[in-house]
Amino acid sequence: MTVRPVFRPKPDALQAIFGRPKVVIGVIHSLPLPGAPAYDGQPMEEIVHYAVDEAERYRAGGLDGLIVENHGDIPFARPDQLGPETAACMAVMTEAVRRACALPVGVNVLANGALQALAVAKAAGAAFVRVNQWANAYVANEGLLDGPAGQAARYRAWLGGRAIRIFADVHVKHGAHAITADRSVPELARDVEFFDADVAIATGQRTGDPTTPEEIRAIAEGCSLPVVTGSGATAENVGGIFAAGAAGVIVASWLKRDGVWWNPVDPDRVRAFMAAANRARA
């Protein structure tokens, strides 16, 4: 007999934020911000304008919400490089996106940048934070509530509990990092719930890694949270993702020109994706 874990009831964060099931969330990949290693002196006004233009293309295509993503650099940097100047600029940019597109907006950083992410979200009026490796890396490498993830959990409580929701990655494919390769998908899902996340994200370790219907269902079995996919969604497979029980998709690469995540948003790809998504969730 299979014994399912018992978790305390928690309000549906997706319904609370977006007001509907089966959501589609786009990703704005920021240009390098002041203070980041790759910053080349571009005026902040131009950086904000680029992000707002991306948001308008997503909004016009009918997406339900957006994530503003910056890891301190392009494409990535060590989380300790998300310093005060970069964090402040990210808050300014995120607020501008939120005001311009009138959609729910979240921010994304790495797990040991979670304190900065929560502060950015609070300052910008963001509804949620997507934190890569929020729990799994810490259970594997640091242990339970020691380290930055535990600090972030306590900081979120201090900020006001559910005012900022946590979307936490469950890394079902491990790529070169292999930080969770010796743990089962249900164990990874329980890590995420233990760290007080509100939404579990089924994702690969690398951009574009798809998650299978079996992995989506395994995560749903391992926790009581809504499950969305964080990588690999396309116009061709979004129907299967929703049919497998996913409560939403976060789409980055496929909606960009030529399917490359650092390129600008492609309105034709957005329309094609949303047509497929809307058929699947009709």
Short mmCIF file of C-alpha atoms in Angstrom, two decimals:
data_model
loop_
_atom_site.label_atom_id
_atom_site.label_comp_id
_atom_site.label_asym_id
_atom_site.label_seq_id
_atom_site.Cartn_x
_atom_site.Cartn_y
_atom_site.Cartn_z
CA MET A 1 0.00 0.00 0.00
CA THR A 2 1.30 3.46 -0.93
CA VAL A 3 1.20 5.94 1.94
CA ARG A 4 0.94 9.51 0.74
CA PRO A 5 2.52 12.29 2.78
CA VAL A 6 0.08 14.57 4.61
CA PHE A 7 0.55 18.32 4.28
CA ARG A 8 -1.30 21.26 5.80
CA PRO A 9 -3.86 22.88 3.49
CA LYS A 10 -2.59 25.91 1.58
CA PRO A 11 -4.53 28.31 -0.66
CA ASP A 12 -4.07 27.85 -4.40
CA ALA A 13 -1.42 30.46 -5.24
CA LEU A 14 -2.09 30.35 -8.99
CA GLN A 15 -5.79 31.04 -8.52
CA ALA A 16 -4.99 33.82 -6.06
CA ILE A 17 -2.49 35.51 -8.37
CA PHE A 18 -3.92 34.89 -11.85
CA GLY A 19 -7.59 34.21 -11.16
CA ARG A 20 -7.72 31.14 -13.41
CA PRO A 21 -6.33 27.63 -13.81
CA LYS A 22 -3.85 26.48 -16.50
CA VAL A 23 -1.86 29.68 -16.68
CA VAL A 24 0.74 30.71 -19.25
CA ILE A 25 3.66 32.79 -17.93
CA GLY A 26 6.27 34.42 -20.16
CA VAL A 27 9.83 35.35 -19.23
CA ILE A 28 11.58 38.68 -19.77
CA HIS A 29 15.34 38.18 -19.82
CA SER A 30 16.86 41.45 -18.70
CA LEU A 31 19.73 43.18 -20.41
CA PRO A 32 22.78 43.44 -18.10
CA LEU A 33 21.97 45.83 -15.27
CA PRO A 34 24.27 48.35 -13.56
CA GLY A 35 26.48 46.58 -11.07
CA ALA A 36 26.35 43.25 -12.95
CA PRO A 37 29.59 41.81 -14.36
CA ALA A 38 28.47 42.15 -17.99
CA TYR A 39 27.11 45.68 -17.66
CA ASP A 40 28.46 47.77 -20.54
CA GLY A 41 27.25 51.24 -19.62
CA GLN A 42 23.87 51.14 -21.37
CA PRO A 43 21.58 53.79 -19.82
CA MET A 44 19.04 52.44 -17.38
CA GLU A 45 16.26 54.11 -19.36
CA GLU A 46 17.11 51.93 -22.39
CA ILE A 47 17.23 48.76 -20.27
CA VAL A 48 13.80 49.51 -18.79
CA HIS A 49 12.40 50.40 -22.24
CA TYR A 50 13.57 47.05 -23.62
CA ALA A 51 11.90 45.15 -20.76
CA VAL A 52 8.64 47.10 -21.12
CA ASP A 53 8.59 46.46 -24.89
CA GLU A 54 8.99 42.72 -24.21
CA ALA A 55 6.14 42.88 -21.69
CA GLU A 56 3.86 44.63 -24.17
CA ARG A 57 4.46 41.91 -26.77
CA TYR A 58 3.56 39.24 -24.23
CA ARG A 59 0.47 41.14 -23.06
CA ALA A 60 -0.75 41.67 -26.61
CA GLY A 61 -0.41 37.93 -27.21
CA GLY A 62 -2.70 37.08 -24.31
CA LEU A 63 -0.32 35.65 -21.68
CA ASP A 64 -1.51 35.52 -18.07
CA GLY A 65 1.63 36.78 -16.32
CA LEU A 66 5.35 37.46 -16.59
CA ILE A 67 8.64 36.71 -14.85
CA VAL A 68 11.42 39.30 -14.94
CA GLU A 69 14.66 37.36 -14.86
CA ASN A 70 18.14 38.50 -13.99
CA HIS A 71 20.85 36.34 -12.43
CA GLY A 72 23.27 39.21 -12.05
CA ASP A 73 24.67 38.71 -15.52
CA ILE A 74 23.93 37.37 -18.99
CA PRO A 75 23.53 34.46 -19.18
CA PHE A 76 24.30 33.62 -15.53
CA ALA A 77 26.52 34.69 -12.66
CA ARG A 78 27.25 33.64 -9.12
CA PRO A 79 24.33 34.66 -6.89
CA ASP A 80 26.56 36.79 -4.65
CA GLN A 81 27.06 39.04 -7.68
CA LEU A 82 23.44 40.23 -7.38
CA GLY A 83 24.60 43.16 -5.28
CA PRO A 84 22.67 46.18 -3.98
CA GLU A 85 23.02 48.25 -7.15
CA THR A 86 21.85 45.44 -9.43
CA ALA A 87 19.00 44.53 -7.07
CA ALA A 88 17.81 48.13 -6.90
CA CYS A 89 17.88 48.46 -10.69
CA MET A 90 16.00 45.19 -11.03
CA ALA A 91 13.29 46.49 -8.69
CA VAL A 92 12.93 49.65 -10.78
CA MET A 93 12.70 47.61 -14.00
CA THR A 94 10.22 45.11 -12.53
CA GLU A 95 7.94 47.85 -11.25
CA ALA A 96 8.00 49.53 -14.67
CA VAL A 97 7.02 46.22 -16.32
CA ARG A 98 4.22 45.65 -13.81
CA ARG A 99 2.77 49.12 -14.31
CA ALA A 100 3.04 48.99 -18.10
CA CYS A 101 1.49 45.58 -18.75
CA ALA A 102 -1.04 45.35 -15.88
CA LEU A 103 -0.31 41.62 -15.51
CA PRO A 104 0.87 39.71 -12.43
CA VAL A 105 4.66 39.84 -12.37
CA GLY A 106 7.29 37.76 -10.59
CA VAL A 107 11.08 37.86 -10.37
CA ASN A 108 13.64 35.08 -10.79
CA VAL A 109 17.07 34.58 -9.26
CA LEU A 110 19.12 31.66 -7.97
CA ALA A 111 18.37 30.15 -4.58
CA ASN A 112 21.19 31.72 -2.63
CA GLY A 113 20.06 35.06 -4.02
CA ALA A 114 16.61 34.51 -2.50
CA LEU A 115 16.98 37.26 0.08
CA GLN A 116 17.68 39.79 -2.67
CA ALA A 117 14.81 38.41 -4.76
CA LEU A 118 12.31 38.82 -1.94
CA ALA A 119 13.48 42.37 -1.34
CA VAL A 120 13.24 43.14 -5.08
CA ALA A 121 9.75 41.63 -5.22
CA LYS A 122 8.57 43.64 -2.22
CA ALA A 123 9.99 46.90 -3.59
CA ALA A 124 8.57 46.32 -7.08
CA GLY A 125 5.12 45.10 -6.06
CA ALA A 126 5.74 41.68 -7.59
CA ALA A 127 3.38 38.85 -6.71
CA PHE A 128 5.86 35.98 -6.60
CA VAL A 129 9.46 34.88 -6.78
CA ARG A 130 10.72 31.96 -8.83
CA VAL A 131 13.77 30.59 -7.06
CA ASN A 132 15.88 27.99 -8.85
CA GLN A 133 17.04 25.22 -6.54
CA TRP A 134 15.14 26.82 -3.62
CA ALA A 135 15.16 23.59 -1.65
CA ASN A 136 16.82 20.76 -3.52
CA ALA A 137 20.34 22.15 -3.54
CA TYR A 138 20.22 22.92 0.15
CA VAL A 139 18.94 19.56 1.22
CA ALA A 140 21.65 17.96 -0.92
CA ASN A 141 24.51 20.28 0.02
CA GLU A 142 23.77 22.24 3.19
CA GLY A 143 20.99 20.50 5.04
CA LEU A 144 17.49 21.60 5.93
CA LEU A 145 17.17 25.14 7.31
CA ASP A 146 20.86 25.99 7.48
CA GLY A 147 22.20 28.46 4.96
CA PRO A 148 20.60 31.10 2.71
CA ALA A 149 17.40 29.19 1.91
CA GLY A 150 16.51 29.06 5.59
CA GLN A 151 17.32 32.74 5.94
CA ALA A 152 15.04 33.52 3.00
CA ALA A 153 12.20 31.48 4.52
CA ARG A 154 12.47 33.46 7.75
CA TYR A 155 12.74 36.74 5.85
CA ARG A 156 9.58 35.94 3.90
CA ALA A 157 7.73 35.36 7.16
CA TRP A 158 8.98 38.74 8.39
CA LEU A 159 7.79 40.42 5.17
CA GLY A 160 4.25 39.25 5.73
CA GLY A 161 3.84 35.57 4.95
CA ARG A 162 1.83 34.96 1.80
CA ALA A 163 2.16 38.49 0.43
CA ILE A 164 4.92 37.14 -1.81
CA ARG A 165 4.47 33.60 -3.13
CA ILE A 166 7.34 31.21 -3.81
CA PHE A 167 7.51 29.24 -7.08
CA ALA A 168 10.20 26.63 -6.46
CA ASP A 169 11.98 24.42 -8.98
CA VAL A 170 11.92 20.63 -8.73
CA HIS A 171 14.88 19.65 -10.91
CA VAL A 172 13.88 16.36 -12.52
CA LYS A 173 16.83 16.36 -14.92
CA HIS A 174 20.23 17.10 -13.60
CA GLY A 175 22.52 18.11 -16.46
CA ALA A 176 26.10 18.87 -15.57
CA HIS A 177 25.30 19.94 -12.00
CA ALA A 178 23.94 16.60 -10.77
CA ILE A 179 23.07 18.18 -7.42
CA THR A 180 20.02 16.01 -6.93
CA ALA A 181 20.80 12.94 -9.02
CA ASP A 182 20.63 10.51 -6.10
CA ARG A 183 17.15 11.54 -4.97
CA SER A 184 13.74 10.51 -6.31
CA VAL A 185 11.25 12.94 -7.83
CA PRO A 186 8.82 12.57 -4.87
CA GLU A 187 11.69 13.33 -2.48
CA LEU A 188 12.56 16.46 -4.47
CA ALA A 189 8.91 17.54 -4.38
CA ARG A 190 8.80 17.09 -0.60
CA ASP A 191 11.90 19.28 -0.27
CA VAL A 192 10.05 22.09 -2.03
CA GLU A 193 7.03 21.81 0.23
CA PHE A 194 9.21 21.61 3.33
CA PHE A 195 10.72 24.96 2.40
CA ASP A 196 7.23 26.49 2.35
CA ALA A 197 6.89 26.95 -1.39
CA ASP A 198 3.49 27.75 -2.89
CA VAL A 199 3.97 26.30 -6.40
CA ALA A 200 6.22 23.45 -7.56
CA ILE A 201 7.97 23.90 -10.91
CA ALA A 202 8.83 20.77 -12.88
CA THR A 203 11.97 21.69 -14.78
CA GLY A 204 15.14 20.40 -16.33
CA GLN A 205 18.56 21.59 -15.27
CA ARG A 206 19.19 23.22 -18.64
CA THR A 207 17.15 25.62 -20.74
CA GLY A 208 14.78 23.68 -22.98
CA ASP A 209 14.79 20.41 -21.04
CA PRO A 210 11.20 19.16 -21.23
CA THR A 211 9.46 17.38 -18.38
CA THR A 212 7.46 14.25 -19.15
CA PRO A 213 3.84 13.62 -18.15
CA GLU A 214 5.14 10.93 -15.78
CA GLU A 215 7.43 13.45 -14.05
CA ILE A 216 4.62 15.99 -13.75
CA ARG A 217 2.39 13.38 -12.13
CA ALA A 218 5.20 12.18 -9.83
CA ILE A 219 5.73 15.71 -8.52
CA ALA A 220 2.01 16.14 -7.95
CA GLU A 221 2.03 12.87 -6.00
CA GLY A 222 4.96 14.04 -3.89
CA CYS A 223 3.44 17.31 -2.67
CA SER A 224 0.12 19.10 -2.32
CA LEU A 225 1.11 22.12 -4.41
CA PRO A 226 0.04 23.20 -7.89
CA VAL A 227 2.59 22.00 -10.45
CA VAL A 228 3.71 24.07 -13.44
CA THR A 229 6.42 23.28 -15.97
CA GLY A 230 9.45 25.53 -16.15
CA SER A 231 11.21 24.41 -19.31
CA GLY A 232 10.60 22.75 -22.65
CA ALA A 233 7.05 23.94 -23.36
CA THR A 234 6.24 24.42 -27.06
CA ALA A 235 3.14 24.96 -29.17
CA GLU A 236 3.34 21.27 -30.06
CA ASN A 237 3.44 19.85 -26.51
CA VAL A 238 1.52 22.35 -24.39
CA GLY A 239 -1.70 20.39 -24.84
CA GLY A 240 -0.04 17.25 -23.50
CA ILE A 241 1.41 19.20 -20.56
CA PHE A 242 -2.02 20.43 -19.51
CA ALA A 243 -3.54 16.99 -20.12
CA ALA A 244 -0.96 15.51 -17.72
CA GLY A 245 -2.36 17.70 -14.96
CA ALA A 246 0.00 20.68 -15.00
CA ALA A 247 -1.60 23.83 -13.61
CA GLY A 248 0.48 26.09 -15.82
CA VAL A 249 3.54 26.57 -18.02
CA ILE A 250 6.44 29.00 -17.79
CA VAL A 251 7.65 29.62 -21.34
CA ALA A 252 10.94 31.30 -22.19
CA SER A 253 12.88 30.08 -25.21
CA TRP A 254 10.03 29.02 -27.50
CA LEU A 255 8.44 32.48 -27.48
CA LYS A 256 11.65 34.23 -28.50
CA ARG A 257 12.93 34.84 -32.04
CA ASP A 258 14.36 31.61 -33.48
CA GLY A 259 13.53 29.87 -30.18
CA VAL A 260 16.63 31.32 -28.47
CA TRP A 261 16.04 32.66 -24.97
CA TRP A 262 18.25 35.77 -25.17
CA ASN A 263 16.54 37.01 -28.35
CA PRO A 264 13.55 39.40 -28.28
CA VAL A 265 9.98 38.12 -28.02
CA ASP A 266 8.56 36.96 -31.36
CA PRO A 267 4.87 38.00 -31.64
CA ASP A 268 4.17 35.28 -34.24
CA ARG A 269 5.48 32.59 -31.90
CA VAL A 270 3.45 34.04 -29.03
CA ARG A 271 0.27 33.89 -31.12
CA ALA A 272 0.96 30.31 -32.19
CA PHE A 273 1.68 29.18 -28.65
CA MET A 274 -1.37 30.88 -27.16
CA ALA A 275 -3.63 29.42 -29.86
CA ALA A 276 -2.45 25.94 -28.86
CA ALA A 277 -2.66 26.70 -25.14
CA ASN A 278 -6.16 28.12 -25.42
CA ARG A 279 -7.36 25.04 -27.33
CA ALA A 280 -5.93 22.85 -24.57
CA ARG A 281 -7.52 24.78 -21.72
CA ALA A 282 -10.88 25.51 -23.37
#
